[in-house]
Amino acid sequence: HAADAFRTDLMTITRFVLNEQSKHPESRGDFSILLSHIVLGCKFVCAAVNKAGLAKLIGLAGETNVQGEEQKKLDVLSNEVFVKALVSSGRTCILVSEEDEEAIFVEPSKRGKYCVVFDPLDGSSNIDCGVSIGTIFGIYMLKDGGESRLEDVLQPGKNMLAAGYCMYGSSCTLVLSTGSGVNGFTLDPSLGEFILTHPDIKIPKKGKIYSVNEGNAKNWDGPTAKFVEKCKFPKDGSPAKSLRYIGSMVADVHRTLLYGGVFLYPADKKSPNGKLRVLYEVFPMSFLMEQAGGQSFTGKERALDLVPKKIHERSPIFLGSYDDVEEIKALYAAEEKA
Ligand code: P6P
């Protein structure tokens, strides 16, 4: 009865993760429980973001709403939800959030073996105009079963066990990798479940789009300027690339992942380390890009090889289609030699 309105073998994210878990007979399901709490956080934020326009949730912190309640900005609200969901999972020991200056060390009674780094609502400056925003997260295992210390989250991105993002746009899409490929799930509000809609995502080897804030062009270094020039005025007679820049990392990266091309937030004279944060923006997106057959470069090295020294450290980033990033790496290598 293929014509049935409802498919019956629904591959929900929960079932998908349990399938993954079954490949690791030694695992006790801790990871699946952790992910289910992250998924809960995403569902909550999706509902809050969708309601924001109506319930005036988007007010600035400190204002009061019609009920005279203290307004919480959506990113503050989202952060509280994720922190509470992660702590209550009983599977985490250290949390690093874009919203919190210091790392959060989970109390011993609730402590587990995973460290989670996350940006609860990236691009939140775009909420008021309805542009897609998102949650970005990465998961590390505690280095050795001892006391959880800050060093346990200052690990290179290549040590991540999993990474993902949830984009709150026309639909709510969660893109996840647990180290064996990338899969996309879309929230079905009528079921309250994320359903597998983008199995085994692979980024095109080469793309026709470049994505950068051209407003920073006067501050770019040579290789970045040369690459963008090549996108706009190709010398080999190939068509110029299209510029697509949303200004919300999750949306720009999601388009890059599905359509191909390259997303760049380069260093510039104003910000020598670029703008994006290593732990909870650069690493998770780089992890996903590599898992989807793309790559990610900092201007000096493979992004996932970076070893952060501070939890809110920034890095330049060039990520996307394998061949496009190769071109950027060649331009930086040539400058090294010059
Ligand atoms: P710019 C949003 O504020 C953000 O952190 C990312 O989501 C986005 O990619 C970047 O900053 C945009 O920065 O300087 O181009 O506005």
CSV table of C-alpha atoms and ligand atoms in Angstrom, one decimal:
chain,number,residue,atom,x,y,z
A,1,HIS,CA,0.0,0.0,0.0
A,2,ALA,CA,2.7,2.5,-1.0
A,3,ALA,CA,-0.1,5.0,-1.7
A,4,ASP,CA,-0.7,5.1,2.1
A,5,ALA,CA,-0.6,8.7,3.3
A,6,PHE,CA,1.6,7.6,6.2
A,7,ARG,CA,4.8,5.7,5.7
A,8,THR,CA,5.0,3.1,8.4
A,9,ASP,CA,8.8,2.4,8.7
A,10,LEU,CA,9.5,5.9,10.2
A,11,MET,CA,13.3,6.3,10.7
A,12,THR,CA,13.3,8.7,13.6
A,13,ILE,CA,16.5,10.1,14.9
A,14,THR,CA,16.1,8.1,18.1
A,15,ARG,CA,15.8,4.8,16.1
A,16,PHE,CA,18.7,5.9,13.9
A,17,VAL,CA,21.0,6.5,16.9
A,18,LEU,CA,20.0,3.2,18.5
A,19,ASN,CA,20.9,1.5,15.2
A,20,GLU,CA,24.3,3.2,15.4
A,21,GLN,CA,24.7,2.2,19.0
A,22,SER,CA,24.0,-1.5,18.1
A,23,LYS,CA,27.2,-1.3,16.0
A,24,HIS,CA,29.1,-0.8,19.3
A,25,PRO,CA,28.0,-3.8,21.5
A,26,GLU,CA,30.2,-2.5,24.3
A,27,SER,CA,28.2,0.8,24.6
A,28,ARG,CA,25.7,1.0,27.4
A,29,GLY,CA,23.5,3.5,25.6
A,30,ASP,CA,25.0,6.5,27.4
A,31,PHE,CA,25.6,8.3,24.1
A,32,SER,CA,22.0,7.6,22.9
A,33,ILE,CA,20.7,9.0,26.1
A,34,LEU,CA,22.9,12.1,25.7
A,35,LEU,CA,21.7,12.7,22.1
A,36,SER,CA,18.1,12.3,23.1
A,37,HIS,CA,18.5,15.2,25.6
A,38,ILE,CA,20.2,17.3,22.9
A,39,VAL,CA,17.2,16.5,20.6
A,40,LEU,CA,14.8,17.6,23.4
A,41,GLY,CA,16.6,20.9,23.6
A,42,CYS,CA,16.3,21.4,19.9
A,43,LYS,CA,12.6,20.7,19.9
A,44,PHE,CA,12.1,23.2,22.7
A,45,VAL,CA,14.1,25.9,20.9
A,46,CYS,CA,12.3,25.2,17.7
A,47,ALA,CA,9.0,25.8,19.4
A,48,ALA,CA,10.3,29.0,21.1
A,49,VAL,CA,11.8,30.4,17.9
A,50,ASN,CA,8.6,29.8,16.0
A,51,LYS,CA,6.6,31.4,18.8
A,52,ALA,CA,9.0,34.3,19.2
A,53,GLY,CA,7.3,36.6,16.7
A,54,LEU,CA,3.9,36.1,18.3
A,55,ALA,CA,4.8,36.0,22.0
A,56,LYS,CA,7.3,39.0,21.7
A,57,LEU,CA,9.9,36.6,23.1
A,58,ILE,CA,12.4,38.5,21.0
A,59,GLY,CA,12.4,41.5,23.3
A,60,LEU,CA,15.7,42.6,24.8
A,61,ALA,CA,16.6,41.1,28.1
A,62,GLY,CA,15.5,43.3,31.0
A,63,GLU,CA,12.3,44.5,29.3
A,64,THR,CA,9.0,43.2,30.7
A,65,ASN,CA,6.3,41.7,28.6
A,66,VAL,CA,2.5,42.4,28.8
A,67,GLN,CA,2.3,40.1,31.8
A,68,GLY,CA,5.0,42.2,33.4
A,69,GLU,CA,7.3,39.1,33.3
A,70,GLU,CA,11.0,39.6,33.0
A,71,GLN,CA,11.8,39.1,29.3
A,72,LYS,CA,14.4,36.5,28.5
A,73,LYS,CA,16.2,36.9,25.2
A,74,LEU,CA,15.8,33.8,23.1
A,75,ASP,CA,19.5,33.0,23.2
A,76,VAL,CA,19.4,33.2,27.1
A,77,LEU,CA,16.3,31.0,27.2
A,78,SER,CA,17.9,28.5,24.7
A,79,ASN,CA,21.1,28.4,26.7
A,80,GLU,CA,19.2,27.6,29.9
A,81,VAL,CA,17.2,24.9,28.2
A,82,PHE,CA,20.3,23.2,26.8
A,83,VAL,CA,22.3,23.4,30.1
A,84,LYS,CA,19.4,21.9,32.0
A,85,ALA,CA,18.7,19.2,29.4
A,86,LEU,CA,22.4,18.2,29.3
A,87,VAL,CA,22.9,18.2,33.1
A,88,SER,CA,19.7,16.2,33.7
A,89,SER,CA,20.9,13.6,31.1
A,90,GLY,CA,23.4,12.5,33.8
A,91,ARG,CA,25.9,11.8,30.9
A,92,THR,CA,27.9,15.0,30.9
A,93,CYS,CA,30.8,16.3,33.0
A,94,ILE,CA,31.8,19.6,31.3
A,95,LEU,CA,29.7,22.0,29.3
A,96,VAL,CA,31.1,25.0,27.3
A,97,SER,CA,28.4,27.4,26.0
A,98,GLU,CA,28.8,30.5,23.8
A,99,GLU,CA,26.6,32.2,26.4
A,100,ASP,CA,28.7,31.4,29.5
A,101,GLU,CA,32.1,32.9,30.0
A,102,GLU,CA,33.3,30.0,32.2
A,103,ALA,CA,33.0,26.3,31.5
A,104,ILE,CA,30.3,24.5,33.6
A,105,PHE,CA,31.5,21.5,35.7
A,106,VAL,CA,28.5,19.2,36.3
A,107,GLU,CA,28.0,18.2,40.0
A,108,PRO,CA,29.3,14.8,40.8
A,109,SER,CA,25.9,13.2,41.4
A,110,LYS,CA,24.9,14.0,37.8
A,111,ARG,CA,28.3,13.6,36.2
A,112,GLY,CA,28.8,11.4,33.1
A,113,LYS,CA,31.7,10.8,30.7
A,114,TYR,CA,30.9,13.3,27.9
A,115,CYS,CA,31.9,17.0,27.4
A,116,VAL,CA,29.6,19.0,25.2
A,117,VAL,CA,30.5,22.3,23.5
A,118,PHE,CA,27.6,24.3,22.0
A,119,ASP,CA,26.3,27.6,20.7
A,120,PRO,CA,22.6,27.4,21.8
A,121,LEU,CA,21.4,30.0,19.3
A,122,ASP,CA,23.9,31.0,16.8
A,123,GLY,CA,23.1,34.0,14.6
A,124,SER,CA,20.5,35.2,17.1
A,125,SER,CA,21.0,38.8,15.9
A,126,ASN,CA,19.0,37.6,12.8
A,127,ILE,CA,15.9,36.5,14.8
A,128,ASP,CA,14.1,39.8,14.5
A,129,CYS,CA,14.1,39.7,10.7
A,130,GLY,CA,13.1,36.1,10.4
A,131,VAL,CA,16.4,34.7,9.0
A,132,SER,CA,17.2,31.1,9.8
A,133,ILE,CA,19.3,30.6,13.0
A,134,GLY,CA,20.6,27.5,14.7
A,135,THR,CA,22.1,25.5,17.5
A,136,ILE,CA,25.6,24.1,17.0
A,137,PHE,CA,27.1,21.3,19.2
A,138,GLY,CA,30.1,19.0,19.5
A,139,ILE,CA,30.7,16.1,21.8
A,140,TYR,CA,34.0,14.9,23.3
A,141,MET,CA,34.7,12.0,25.6
A,142,LEU,CA,36.4,12.8,28.9
A,143,LYS,CA,40.2,12.3,28.3
A,144,ASP,CA,40.8,9.7,31.0
A,145,GLY,CA,38.2,8.6,33.5
A,146,GLY,CA,39.6,10.9,36.2
A,147,GLU,CA,38.5,14.3,37.5
A,148,SER,CA,37.0,16.4,34.7
A,149,ARG,CA,39.3,19.4,34.1
A,150,LEU,CA,39.3,22.2,31.6
A,151,GLU,CA,41.9,20.3,29.6
A,152,ASP,CA,39.2,17.8,28.8
A,153,VAL,CA,37.5,20.2,26.5
A,154,LEU,CA,40.6,21.9,25.1
A,155,GLN,CA,41.0,18.9,22.7
A,156,PRO,CA,41.6,19.2,18.9
A,157,GLY,CA,38.4,18.9,16.9
A,158,LYS,CA,39.6,15.6,15.4
A,159,ASN,CA,38.9,14.0,18.9
A,160,MET,CA,35.2,14.8,18.7
A,161,LEU,CA,32.9,11.8,18.8
A,162,ALA,CA,30.0,13.6,17.2
A,163,ALA,CA,28.9,17.0,16.0
A,164,GLY,CA,25.8,18.6,14.6
A,165,TYR,CA,23.5,21.5,14.2
A,166,CYS,CA,19.8,22.2,14.3
A,167,MET,CA,18.6,24.9,11.9
A,168,TYR,CA,15.4,26.8,12.8
A,169,GLY,CA,14.0,28.0,9.5
A,170,SER,CA,11.1,27.2,7.2
A,171,SER,CA,11.4,23.7,8.7
A,172,CYS,CA,13.5,22.5,11.7
A,173,THR,CA,16.4,20.4,10.4
A,174,LEU,CA,18.9,18.6,12.5
A,175,VAL,CA,22.1,17.5,10.8
A,176,LEU,CA,24.2,15.0,12.7
A,177,SER,CA,27.4,13.0,12.4
A,178,THR,CA,28.6,10.4,14.9
A,179,GLY,CA,31.7,9.7,12.9
A,180,SER,CA,30.4,7.5,10.1
A,181,GLY,CA,28.8,10.0,7.6
A,182,VAL,CA,26.3,12.8,7.9
A,183,ASN,CA,22.5,12.5,8.1
A,184,GLY,CA,19.8,15.1,8.1
A,185,PHE,CA,16.5,14.8,10.0
A,186,THR,CA,13.4,17.1,9.7
A,187,LEU,CA,11.1,17.7,12.6
A,188,ASP,CA,7.5,16.5,12.0
A,189,PRO,CA,5.6,18.8,14.3
A,190,SER,CA,2.5,16.5,14.2
A,191,LEU,CA,4.6,13.6,15.6
A,192,GLY,CA,7.1,15.7,17.6
A,193,GLU,CA,9.8,13.5,16.0
A,194,PHE,CA,12.8,14.2,13.8
A,195,ILE,CA,12.5,12.0,10.7
A,196,LEU,CA,15.4,11.0,8.5
A,197,THR,CA,15.0,13.1,5.3
A,198,HIS,CA,18.6,13.5,4.1
A,199,PRO,CA,20.4,10.1,4.4
A,200,ASP,CA,24.1,10.0,4.0
A,201,ILE,CA,24.7,13.6,2.9
A,202,LYS,CA,27.8,14.1,0.6
A,203,ILE,CA,28.9,17.6,-0.4
A,204,PRO,CA,29.6,18.1,-4.1
A,205,LYS,CA,33.4,17.9,-4.8
A,206,LYS,CA,33.3,21.3,-6.4
A,207,GLY,CA,30.8,24.1,-6.1
A,208,LYS,CA,29.5,27.2,-7.9
A,209,ILE,CA,29.0,29.3,-4.8
A,210,TYR,CA,31.3,31.3,-2.5
A,211,SER,CA,30.0,32.7,0.8
A,212,VAL,CA,31.8,35.5,2.6
A,213,ASN,CA,31.1,38.9,4.0
A,214,GLU,CA,32.4,41.1,1.1
A,215,GLY,CA,32.1,44.1,3.4
A,216,ASN,CA,35.4,43.0,5.0
A,217,ALA,CA,37.3,42.9,1.7
A,218,LYS,CA,39.5,45.9,2.5
A,219,ASN,CA,40.9,44.0,5.5
A,220,TRP,CA,41.6,40.7,3.8
A,221,ASP,CA,45.0,39.2,3.4
A,222,GLY,CA,46.5,38.3,0.0
A,223,PRO,CA,45.4,34.7,-0.5
A,224,THR,CA,41.8,35.4,0.6
A,225,ALA,CA,41.6,38.4,-1.7
A,226,LYS,CA,43.1,36.4,-4.6
A,227,PHE,CA,40.6,33.5,-4.1
A,228,VAL,CA,37.6,35.9,-4.1
A,229,GLU,CA,38.9,37.7,-7.1
A,230,LYS,CA,39.2,34.3,-8.9
A,231,CYS,CA,35.6,33.5,-8.0
A,232,LYS,CA,34.4,36.8,-9.5
A,233,PHE,CA,36.8,37.0,-12.5
A,234,PRO,CA,37.9,33.5,-13.4
A,235,LYS,CA,40.9,33.6,-15.7
A,236,ASP,CA,40.3,30.1,-17.2
A,237,GLY,CA,37.1,31.1,-19.0
A,238,SER,CA,34.9,29.2,-16.5
A,239,PRO,CA,31.7,31.0,-15.3
A,240,ALA,CA,32.0,33.3,-12.3
A,241,LYS,CA,30.7,31.8,-9.0
A,242,SER,CA,27.6,33.1,-7.3
A,243,LEU,CA,27.8,34.9,-4.0
A,244,ARG,CA,25.4,33.7,-1.3
A,245,TYR,CA,25.8,35.1,2.2
A,246,ILE,CA,23.1,34.9,4.8
A,247,GLY,CA,25.1,36.0,7.8
A,248,SER,CA,23.9,33.1,9.9
A,249,MET,CA,26.5,30.4,10.0
A,250,VAL,CA,24.2,27.5,10.3
A,251,ALA,CA,22.2,28.6,7.3
A,252,ASP,CA,25.3,29.4,5.2
A,253,VAL,CA,26.9,26.0,6.2
A,254,HIS,CA,23.7,24.1,5.5
A,255,ARG,CA,23.4,25.5,2.0
A,256,THR,CA,27.1,24.8,1.4
A,257,LEU,CA,26.7,21.2,2.6
A,258,LEU,CA,23.7,20.5,0.3
A,259,TYR,CA,24.6,22.6,-2.8
A,260,GLY,CA,28.4,22.7,-2.6
A,261,GLY,CA,30.8,25.7,-2.7
A,262,VAL,CA,32.8,27.3,0.0
A,263,PHE,CA,32.0,29.3,3.2
A,264,LEU,CA,34.8,31.5,4.5
A,265,TYR,CA,35.2,33.7,7.5
A,266,PRO,CA,38.8,34.8,7.0
A,267,ALA,CA,41.2,36.5,9.4
A,268,ASP,CA,41.5,40.2,8.6
A,269,LYS,CA,43.4,43.2,10.0
A,270,LYS,CA,40.5,44.0,12.4
A,271,SER,CA,40.2,40.4,13.7
A,272,PRO,CA,43.5,38.5,13.2
A,273,ASN,CA,41.8,35.3,14.3
A,274,GLY,CA,38.6,35.8,12.3
A,275,LYS,CA,35.3,35.9,14.2
A,276,LEU,CA,34.0,32.4,14.5
A,277,ARG,CA,34.7,30.4,17.7
A,278,VAL,CA,36.8,27.2,17.5
A,279,LEU,CA,35.1,24.9,20.0
A,280,TYR,CA,31.4,25.3,19.1
A,281,GLU,CA,31.4,26.8,15.6
A,282,VAL,CA,34.6,25.9,13.7
A,283,PHE,CA,35.1,22.3,15.0
A,284,PRO,CA,31.5,21.0,14.7
A,285,MET,CA,31.1,22.4,11.2
A,286,SER,CA,34.5,21.2,10.1
A,287,PHE,CA,33.7,17.7,11.5
A,288,LEU,CA,30.5,17.6,9.5
A,289,MET,CA,32.3,18.9,6.3
A,290,GLU,CA,35.0,16.2,6.5
A,291,GLN,CA,32.4,13.5,7.2
A,292,ALA,CA,30.5,14.6,4.1
A,293,GLY,CA,33.6,14.4,1.9
A,294,GLY,CA,34.5,18.1,2.1
A,295,GLN,CA,37.3,19.8,4.1
A,296,SER,CA,38.0,22.7,6.4
A,297,PHE,CA,41.1,24.8,6.6
A,298,THR,CA,42.2,27.7,8.9
A,299,GLY,CA,44.6,29.4,6.5
A,300,LYS,CA,47.4,27.6,8.3
A,301,GLU,CA,46.3,24.0,9.0
A,302,ARG,CA,43.5,21.5,8.9
A,303,ALA,CA,40.8,23.0,11.2
A,304,LEU,CA,40.3,19.8,13.1
A,305,ASP,CA,44.0,19.6,14.0
A,306,LEU,CA,43.8,22.9,15.9
A,307,VAL,CA,44.4,22.6,19.7
A,308,PRO,CA,42.5,25.4,21.4
A,309,LYS,CA,44.1,27.0,24.5
A,310,LYS,CA,41.0,28.9,25.6
A,311,ILE,CA,37.4,27.8,25.4
A,312,HIS,CA,36.2,30.9,23.5
A,313,GLU,CA,39.2,31.1,21.1
A,314,ARG,CA,38.5,32.2,17.5
A,315,SER,CA,39.9,31.0,14.2
A,316,PRO,CA,39.7,31.9,10.6
A,317,ILE,CA,37.8,29.2,8.6
A,318,PHE,CA,37.5,28.1,5.0
A,319,LEU,CA,35.2,25.1,4.6
A,320,GLY,CA,33.2,23.3,2.0
A,321,SER,CA,33.7,21.4,-1.3
A,322,TYR,CA,37.0,19.5,-1.3
A,323,ASP,CA,38.3,21.0,-4.6
A,324,ASP,CA,37.4,24.6,-3.7
A,325,VAL,CA,39.2,24.4,-0.3
A,326,GLU,CA,42.2,22.9,-2.1
A,327,GLU,CA,42.4,26.0,-4.2
A,328,ILE,CA,42.5,28.2,-1.1
A,329,LYS,CA,45.1,25.9,0.5
A,330,ALA,CA,47.3,26.3,-2.6
A,331,LEU,CA,47.1,30.1,-2.4
A,332,TYR,CA,48.1,30.1,1.2
A,333,ALA,CA,50.9,27.7,0.5
A,334,ALA,CA,52.2,29.9,-2.3
A,335,GLU,CA,52.2,32.9,0.0
A,336,GLU,CA,54.2,30.8,2.6
A,337,LYS,CA,56.9,30.2,-0.1
A,338,ALA,CA,57.0,33.8,-1.4
B,1,P6P,P1,29.4,39.0,10.0
B,1,P6P,C1,26.3,35.5,13.5
B,1,P6P,O1,26.4,36.6,14.3
B,1,P6P,C2,27.6,34.9,13.4
B,1,P6P,O2,28.2,34.5,14.6
B,1,P6P,C3,27.6,33.7,12.5
B,1,P6P,O3,26.4,33.0,12.6
B,1,P6P,C4,27.7,34.3,11.1
B,1,P6P,O4,28.3,33.4,10.2
B,1,P6P,C5,28.7,35.4,11.4
B,1,P6P,O5,28.5,35.8,12.8
B,1,P6P,C6,28.4,36.6,10.5
B,1,P6P,O6,29.3,37.6,10.8
B,1,P6P,O7,30.6,39.7,10.5
B,1,P6P,O8,29.5,38.6,8.5
B,1,P6P,O9,28.1,39.7,10.3
